[in-house]
Coordinates of C-alpha atoms in Angstrom, one line a residue:
M34 CA 0.0 0.0 0.0
S35 CA 1.2 3.5 -0.7
A36 CA 2.5 5.7 2.0
R37 CA 0.5 8.5 3.5
S38 CA 0.9 11.8 1.7
T39 CA 1.4 15.1 3.5
P40 CA -0.3 18.4 2.9
S41 CA 1.3 20.7 0.3
A42 CA 3.2 23.7 1.6
S43 CA 1.7 25.9 -1.1
S44 CA -1.6 26.1 0.8
A45 CA -2.7 29.4 -0.6
A46 CA -2.6 28.4 -4.2
S47 CA -4.1 24.9 -3.6
S48 CA -6.8 26.5 -1.4
A49 CA -7.8 28.8 -4.2
A50 CA -7.9 26.0 -6.7
S51 CA -9.9 23.8 -4.3
T52 CA -12.4 26.5 -3.7
A53 CA -12.9 27.0 -7.4
A54 CA -13.2 23.3 -8.0
S55 CA -15.6 22.8 -5.1
S56 CA -17.8 25.7 -6.2
V57 CA -19.1 23.6 -9.1
G58 CA -19.0 20.3 -7.3
L59 CA -19.6 19.0 -3.9
P60 CA -19.5 21.4 -0.9
R61 CA -16.6 20.9 1.4
L62 CA -18.0 20.1 4.8
L63 CA -16.3 19.0 8.0
V64 CA -18.6 17.9 10.9
I65 CA -17.1 17.2 14.3
M66 CA -19.4 15.6 16.9
G67 CA -18.7 15.2 20.6
S68 CA -21.0 12.2 21.0
G69 CA -24.5 11.1 20.2
E70 CA -23.6 10.4 16.6
T71 CA -26.2 7.5 16.4
A72 CA -28.6 9.0 19.0
P73 CA -31.9 10.8 18.4
T74 CA -30.2 14.1 19.2
M75 CA -28.1 14.1 16.0
K76 CA -30.8 13.1 13.5
G77 CA -31.3 16.8 12.5
P78 CA -27.7 17.7 11.9
H79 CA -27.1 14.4 9.9
R80 CA -30.1 15.2 7.7
Q81 CA -28.9 18.8 7.2
V82 CA -25.5 17.6 5.9
F83 CA -27.1 15.0 3.6
E84 CA -29.5 17.5 2.2
Q85 CA -26.7 20.0 1.4
L86 CA -24.8 17.3 -0.4
A87 CA -27.9 16.1 -2.2
A88 CA -28.5 19.6 -3.5
S89 CA -25.2 19.3 -5.4
T90 CA -25.5 15.7 -6.5
G91 CA -29.1 15.9 -7.6
G92 CA -30.4 13.6 -4.8
S93 CA -28.2 10.6 -4.3
V94 CA -25.3 10.7 -1.9
D95 CA -22.6 8.0 -2.0
A96 CA -22.1 7.5 1.8
V97 CA -19.6 5.2 3.5
L98 CA -19.1 4.2 7.1
L99 CA -15.4 3.9 8.0
D100 CA -15.5 1.2 10.6
T101 CA -11.8 1.1 11.7
P102 CA -12.1 2.9 15.1
F103 CA -14.1 0.0 16.6
G104 CA -12.4 -2.6 14.4
F105 CA -10.7 -4.2 17.4
Q106 CA -14.0 -5.3 19.0
E107 CA -15.2 -8.8 18.6
N108 CA -18.7 -7.5 17.5
V109 CA -17.4 -5.1 14.9
E110 CA -19.8 -6.4 12.2
I111 CA -22.7 -6.0 14.6
L112 CA -21.7 -2.4 15.5
A113 CA -21.2 -1.5 11.9
A114 CA -24.6 -2.9 10.9
K115 CA -26.3 -1.2 13.8
T116 CA -24.7 2.2 12.8
A117 CA -25.8 1.7 9.1
E118 CA -29.3 0.8 10.3
Y119 CA -29.5 4.1 12.3
F120 CA -28.9 6.1 9.1
T121 CA -31.4 4.1 7.2
D122 CA -34.2 4.3 9.9
A123 CA -33.5 7.7 11.5
V124 CA -32.0 9.7 8.6
S125 CA -33.5 7.9 5.6
R126 CA -30.1 7.5 3.9
H127 CA -28.3 4.4 2.8
V128 CA -24.8 4.1 4.2
A129 CA -22.4 1.4 2.9
I130 CA -20.0 -0.2 5.3
A131 CA -16.4 0.2 4.2
G132 CA -15.3 -3.1 5.7
L133 CA -12.0 -1.8 6.9
A134 CA -11.9 -3.0 10.5
R135 CA -8.1 -3.6 10.2
T136 CA -5.3 -3.0 7.7
D137 CA -2.5 -4.9 9.5
H138 CA -3.8 -8.3 8.4
G139 CA -6.6 -9.7 6.3
D140 CA -7.6 -9.9 2.6
V141 CA -5.5 -7.5 0.6
V142 CA -8.2 -7.3 -2.1
G143 CA -10.8 -6.5 0.6
I144 CA -8.7 -3.8 2.1
E145 CA -8.0 -2.1 -1.3
T146 CA -11.8 -2.4 -2.1
A147 CA -12.6 -0.7 1.1
I148 CA -10.1 2.1 0.5
A149 CA -11.5 2.6 -3.0
K150 CA -15.0 3.0 -1.5
I151 CA -13.7 5.7 0.9
R152 CA -12.0 7.6 -1.9
A153 CA -15.1 7.6 -4.1
A154 CA -17.5 8.5 -1.3
D155 CA -19.3 11.9 -1.1
W156 CA -19.8 11.4 2.6
V157 CA -17.5 9.5 5.1
F158 CA -18.5 8.9 8.7
A159 CA -16.4 7.4 11.5
G160 CA -17.3 7.3 15.2
P161 CA -16.7 5.5 18.5
G162 CA -13.9 3.2 19.4
S163 CA -10.2 3.7 20.1
P164 CA -8.3 6.6 18.5
T165 CA -4.9 5.0 18.9
F166 CA -6.1 1.8 17.3
A167 CA -7.5 3.7 14.3
L168 CA -4.3 5.7 13.9
R169 CA -2.2 2.5 13.9
Q170 CA -4.4 1.0 11.3
W171 CA -4.5 4.0 9.1
A172 CA -0.7 4.7 9.3
G173 CA 1.0 4.2 5.9
T174 CA -2.2 3.8 4.0
P175 CA -4.0 6.2 1.7
I176 CA -6.8 6.7 4.2
P177 CA -5.6 10.0 5.8
D178 CA -5.1 11.6 2.4
S179 CA -8.4 10.3 1.1
I180 CA -10.1 12.0 4.1
G181 CA -8.1 15.2 3.6
A182 CA -9.0 15.2 -0.1
K183 CA -12.6 15.7 0.7
L184 CA -11.8 18.8 2.7
R185 CA -9.7 20.1 -0.3
D186 CA -11.8 19.1 -3.3
G187 CA -15.3 18.5 -2.0
G188 CA -17.3 16.1 0.1
A189 CA -18.3 15.7 3.7
V190 CA -16.2 14.3 6.6
V191 CA -18.3 13.5 9.6
F192 CA -16.2 12.3 12.5
S193 CA -17.4 11.8 16.1
S194 CA -16.0 10.5 19.4
A195 CA -12.8 8.4 18.9
A196 CA -12.6 9.3 15.2
A197 CA -12.9 13.0 16.0
L198 CA -9.9 12.6 18.3
T199 CA -7.7 11.5 15.4
L200 CA -8.3 14.7 13.3
G201 CA -5.9 17.1 15.1
R202 CA -2.2 17.6 15.6
K203 CA -2.2 15.4 18.7
T204 CA -4.7 13.0 20.2
I205 CA -5.5 11.7 23.7
P206 CA -4.9 7.9 24.1
V207 CA -8.1 7.5 26.0
Y208 CA -8.1 3.8 26.7
E209 CA -4.4 3.8 27.8
V210 CA -4.8 6.7 30.2
Y211 CA -8.3 6.3 31.6
K212 CA -8.7 2.5 31.5
S213 CA -5.1 1.2 31.8
G214 CA -3.7 3.9 34.1
A215 CA -0.9 5.1 31.9
D216 CA 0.6 8.5 32.8
P217 CA -1.0 11.2 30.5
Y218 CA 0.7 11.7 27.2
W219 CA 0.0 12.9 23.7
V220 CA 0.0 10.7 20.5
D221 CA 0.5 12.2 17.1
G222 CA -2.8 12.6 15.3
L223 CA -3.6 12.8 11.5
D224 CA -3.2 16.6 11.6
L225 CA -5.7 17.0 8.8
L226 CA -7.0 20.3 10.1
T227 CA -3.8 22.4 10.0
A228 CA -4.2 22.4 6.2
I229 CA -7.5 24.3 6.6
G230 CA -6.1 26.8 9.1
L231 CA -7.2 24.9 12.2
P232 CA -4.1 23.8 14.2
V233 CA -5.9 22.1 17.0
V234 CA -6.2 19.1 19.2
V235 CA -9.8 17.9 19.0
I236 CA -11.4 16.8 22.3
P237 CA -14.9 15.3 22.1
H238 CA -16.9 14.3 25.2
Y239 CA -15.7 17.6 26.5
D240 CA -18.4 18.1 29.2
N241 CA -18.6 14.4 30.1
K242 CA -19.9 13.8 33.7
E243 CA -20.1 10.0 33.8
G244 CA -17.6 9.9 36.6
G245 CA -20.0 11.4 39.1
N246 CA -17.6 11.8 42.0
H247 CA -14.5 12.1 39.8
D248 CA -13.8 14.3 36.8
T249 CA -14.3 12.6 33.4
S250 CA -14.6 15.8 31.4
K251 CA -12.2 16.4 28.5
C252 CA -12.9 13.0 27.0
Y253 CA -12.3 11.2 30.4
L254 CA -8.9 12.9 30.8
G255 CA -10.2 15.4 33.4
E256 CA -9.1 19.0 34.0
R257 CA -6.1 18.1 36.2
R258 CA -4.5 15.8 33.6
L259 CA -5.3 18.2 30.7
L260 CA -3.5 21.0 32.7
M261 CA -0.5 18.6 32.9
L262 CA -0.5 18.0 29.1
E263 CA -1.4 21.4 27.7
P264 CA 2.1 23.0 28.1
E265 CA 3.5 20.2 25.8
L266 CA 1.5 21.4 22.8
D267 CA 3.2 23.4 20.1
D268 CA 2.9 27.2 20.4
D269 CA 0.5 27.4 17.5
V270 CA -1.8 24.6 18.7
F271 CA -5.0 25.1 20.7
I272 CA -7.8 22.8 21.8
L273 CA -11.2 22.5 20.2
G274 CA -13.5 20.8 22.7
V275 CA -16.9 19.5 21.6
D276 CA -19.6 18.8 24.2
E277 CA -21.6 15.5 24.2
H278 CA -24.6 15.4 21.9
T279 CA -23.2 18.5 20.2
G280 CA -21.5 19.1 16.8
V281 CA -20.0 21.8 14.8
I282 CA -20.7 21.9 11.0
I283 CA -17.9 23.7 9.2
D284 CA -18.7 24.8 5.7
L285 CA -15.3 25.5 4.1
D286 CA -16.8 27.1 1.0
A287 CA -19.1 29.4 2.9
Q288 CA -16.4 29.9 5.6
T289 CA -18.9 29.4 8.5
A290 CA -19.1 27.2 11.6
E291 CA -22.5 26.3 13.0
V292 CA -22.8 24.7 16.4
V293 CA -25.6 22.2 16.7
G294 CA -27.0 19.9 19.3
K295 CA -27.4 20.3 23.0
G296 CA -24.2 21.9 24.3
G297 CA -21.4 24.0 22.8
I298 CA -17.8 24.0 21.7
T299 CA -14.8 25.4 23.5
L300 CA -11.7 27.0 22.1
R301 CA -9.0 26.7 24.7
K302 CA -5.3 27.7 25.0
D303 CA -3.3 27.6 28.2
A304 CA -6.4 27.0 30.4
V305 CA -8.2 30.1 29.0
S306 CA -11.4 29.3 27.0
T307 CA -14.0 30.8 24.8
R308 CA -17.4 29.1 24.4
I309 CA -19.7 29.1 21.4
E310 CA -23.1 27.7 22.2
S311 CA -25.5 25.6 20.2
G312 CA -27.5 27.7 17.8
E313 CA -24.7 30.1 17.0
T314 CA -23.2 30.4 13.5
V315 CA -19.9 32.2 13.4
P316 CA -17.3 33.0 10.7
F317 CA -14.8 30.1 10.4
S318 CA -12.1 32.6 11.1
T319 CA -13.4 32.8 14.7
L320 CA -12.4 29.2 15.1
Q321 CA -9.1 29.7 13.4
R322 CA -8.2 32.5 15.8
G323 CA -8.7 30.3 18.8
P324 CA -9.5 31.7 22.3
V325 CA -7.1 34.6 22.2
G326 CA -6.0 37.3 19.8
D327 CA -7.8 40.1 18.0
A328 CA -11.5 40.1 18.6
S329 CA -12.4 42.0 15.4
G330 CA -15.0 40.1 13.4
A331 CA -16.1 37.9 16.3
A332 CA -19.7 37.1 16.7
P333 CA -21.7 39.0 19.4
A334 CA -21.8 35.8 21.5
L335 CA -18.0 35.9 21.7
A336 CA -17.7 39.6 22.7
V337 CA -17.0 38.6 26.3
E338 CA -13.5 38.2 27.6
P339 CA -12.2 34.7 27.7
V340 CA -12.2 33.3 31.2
P341 CA -10.1 30.7 33.0
E342 CA -11.6 27.3 32.8
T343 CA -12.4 25.1 35.7
P344 CA -14.5 21.9 36.1
D345 CA -17.3 24.2 37.5
T346 CA -17.4 26.6 34.5
M347 CA -17.1 24.2 31.6
V348 CA -20.8 23.1 31.7
T349 CA -23.9 25.2 31.8
E350 CA -25.7 24.3 35.1
G351 CA -29.1 22.8 34.8
V352 CA -28.8 21.6 31.3
E353 CA -29.8 17.9 31.1
I354 CA -27.7 15.8 28.8
P355 CA -30.1 13.8 26.7
S356 CA -29.9 10.0 27.2
L357 CA -32.0 6.9 27.4
A358 CA -31.5 7.0 31.2
A359 CA -32.9 10.6 31.3
D360 CA -35.9 9.6 29.2
A361 CA -36.5 6.5 31.3
A362 CA -36.4 8.5 34.5
R363 CA -38.8 11.1 33.1
L364 CA -41.3 8.6 31.8
E365 CA -41.2 6.5 35.0
A366 CA -42.1 9.7 37.0
E367 CA -44.9 10.4 34.5
F368 CA -46.1 6.8 35.1
D369 CA -46.0 7.2 38.9
A370 CA -48.1 10.4 38.6
A371 CA -50.6 8.7 36.3
L372 CA -51.1 5.8 38.7
A373 CA -51.5 8.1 41.7
A374 CA -54.2 10.0 39.7
R375 CA -55.7 6.6 38.6
D376 CA -55.3 7.7 35.0
A377 CA -54.9 4.4 33.1
D378 CA -54.5 6.1 29.7
A379 CA -51.7 8.3 30.9
A380 CA -50.0 5.3 32.6
L381 CA -50.2 3.3 29.4
G382 CA -49.0 6.3 27.4
A383 CA -45.8 6.5 29.6
I384 CA -45.2 2.8 29.0
L385 CA -45.5 3.1 25.2
S386 CA -43.4 6.2 25.2
L387 CA -40.6 4.4 27.0
D388 CA -40.8 1.5 24.5
S389 CA -40.5 4.0 21.7
A390 CA -37.5 5.7 23.4
M391 CA -35.8 2.3 23.8
I392 CA -36.2 1.6 20.1
E393 CA -34.8 5.1 19.2
W394 CA -31.9 4.9 21.6
G395 CA -31.3 1.2 20.7
R396 CA -29.5 2.4 17.5
D397 CA -26.9 4.3 19.6
T398 CA -23.7 2.4 19.8
L399 CA -22.6 4.0 23.1
Q400 CA -25.2 3.1 25.7
G401 CA -23.4 1.4 28.5
D402 CA -25.9 -0.3 30.8
E403 CA -28.7 2.2 30.0
M404 CA -30.7 -0.2 27.9
D405 CA -30.7 -2.8 30.6
R406 CA -31.9 -0.3 33.2
A407 CA -34.6 1.1 30.8
R408 CA -35.8 -2.4 30.2
A409 CA -36.0 -3.0 34.0
S410 CA -38.0 0.2 34.4
L411 CA -40.4 -0.9 31.6
R412 CA -41.0 -4.3 33.1
S413 CA -41.6 -2.7 36.5
M414 CA -44.1 -0.3 35.0
I415 CA -46.0 -3.1 33.2
V416 CA -46.1 -5.2 36.4
R417 CA -47.4 -2.3 38.4
L418 CA -50.1 -1.4 35.8
G419 CA -51.2 -5.1 35.9
A420 CA -51.5 -5.0 39.6
A421 CA -53.5 -1.8 39.4
A422 CA -55.8 -3.3 36.8
A423 CA -56.4 -6.3 39.2
G424 CA -57.5 -3.9 41.9
G425 CA -59.2 -1.5 39.6
V426 CA -57.6 1.6 38.2
R427 CA -60.7 3.8 38.6
D428 CA -61.3 5.7 41.8
P429 CA -63.3 3.3 44.0
R430 CA -65.5 6.2 45.1
Q431 CA -66.7 6.5 41.5
V432 CA -67.5 2.7 41.4
L433 CA -69.0 2.4 45.0
G434 CA -70.5 5.8 45.3
P435 CA -74.0 5.1 43.9
V436 CA -74.4 1.9 46.1
V437 CA -73.1 3.6 49.3
E438 CA -75.2 6.7 48.8
A439 CA -78.3 4.4 48.4
A440 CA -77.4 2.6 51.6
L441 CA -76.9 5.9 53.4
A442 CA -80.3 7.1 52.2
A443 CA -81.9 3.9 53.5
R444 CA -80.1 4.5 56.8
V445 CA -81.6 8.0 57.0
T446 CA -85.1 6.6 56.4
A447 CA -84.5 4.0 59.1
R448 CA -83.4 6.6 61.6
E449 CA -86.4 8.8 60.8
A450 CA -88.6 5.8 61.5
K451 CA -86.6 5.3 64.8
A452 CA -85.5 1.9 63.5
Y453 CA -82.1 2.4 65.0
S454 CA -81.2 -1.3 64.9
V455 CA -81.6 -1.2 61.1
S456 CA -79.6 2.0 60.9
D457 CA -76.8 0.5 63.0
A458 CA -76.8 -2.6 60.9
I459 CA -76.4 -0.6 57.7
R460 CA -73.5 1.3 59.2
D461 CA -71.9 -1.9 60.6
N462 CA -72.2 -3.8 57.3
L463 CA -70.6 -0.8 55.4
A464 CA -67.8 -0.8 58.0
A465 CA -67.3 -4.6 57.4
A466 CA -67.0 -3.8 53.7
G467 CA -64.2 -1.2 54.4
I468 CA -66.4 1.9 54.3
E469 CA -66.5 4.1 57.4
V470 CA -69.6 6.2 58.0
R471 CA -69.1 9.5 59.9
D472 CA -72.1 11.4 61.2
T473 CA -71.6 15.2 61.1
P474 CA -73.9 18.2 61.6
Q475 CA -74.1 18.5 57.8
G476 CA -75.1 14.9 57.4
A477 CA -73.4 11.5 56.9
E478 CA -70.0 11.3 55.2
W479 CA -68.2 8.2 54.1
V480 CA -64.6 7.2 53.4
I481 CA -62.9 4.1 52.2
D482 CA -60.5 2.6 54.8
E483 CA -57.1 2.2 53.2
P484 CA -55.3 -1.0 54.0
A485 CA -52.3 -0.5 56.3
S486 CA -49.0 -0.6 54.4
S487 CA -46.7 -3.3 55.4

């Protein structure tokens, strides 16, 4: 296989030529996602990118999933098929699987066929897995240049999670540091973004909070370890952090950067950061400048002075990160409220909504144990609704009211006739049935005795 090529030094001339070429062909789009690439939250951004490409191609888009980042996993074929299914079902686009789990061994013809698919594709996607594994597999192959060519000549590169980590000058060896306990260090990345004027280290999962009582932000590296590593970066390099369930769509022809999803992106240098929130579209030059320098031309949202970053300032308080766990908790609370109100339709609606959420989130390749917990919640809700049905979901006062009121009317008649034994018998029989009669100056009242809780 041919060796990886490096970006041309004559970037100004090649950039002008690329712009002219792309103006009559495919748009040049770079999409970096922090996470959620196969979750319901990213359906809209995916559709937006496909629609922009389709406007240039006349409708069809040659889309390929680059499966290398999770190629080390035993279930690589299942993960790839599940990802392709997401795009079919949620985005209504066919995505072919490259079939390039590894390049260090295997069928040479198969490897070359996969590389040819990537080179010819209008849209290339890669997502979760191990950044260092992907970098090892792509080293010495045409893959990096094939990806870079789409940013030069036209096409869309959509990289998320582990794949996003590989794009920059350096990358975080996530598994080695977070899982295996290695001292923090940088690994050389593909450095595909310097050629477009973005000398960065890309850090997805920037606002991750999975650790709970320990800091897992900055893609599980944490603020403390990032502070250790940051001084080792080249002087011209800064950090581009992308929050979870968030993306940035960079249109290299329009020279714009649009932040989409639930959070924001962070431009950081020497622990000083500038945030751009979801919904903002800024000039691409704003990203190229990084968090410091001349503020002229910056969008209004960036007019504030950059502030030192801490674990407390990196995430907007009160913003719930979308997840299956969050949906399950919300729907279980709705179910509880419906049962308390004896609203069978609302309780059933909560169950059906959770079932739909599980189907939607079931396409996400990064769930952890959330699906198991959601399934447990669903089963519990079904059992509880069944128990409620056995005892009657309707308010028993509505069911028993006409009978009890008739009995109380008969009791009044008996008392007026001074048939006190009959009156007492009616009261005692109601009590035996769990209905307490209370005589008040305004007349008789009745309540249903609730069984004592064990």
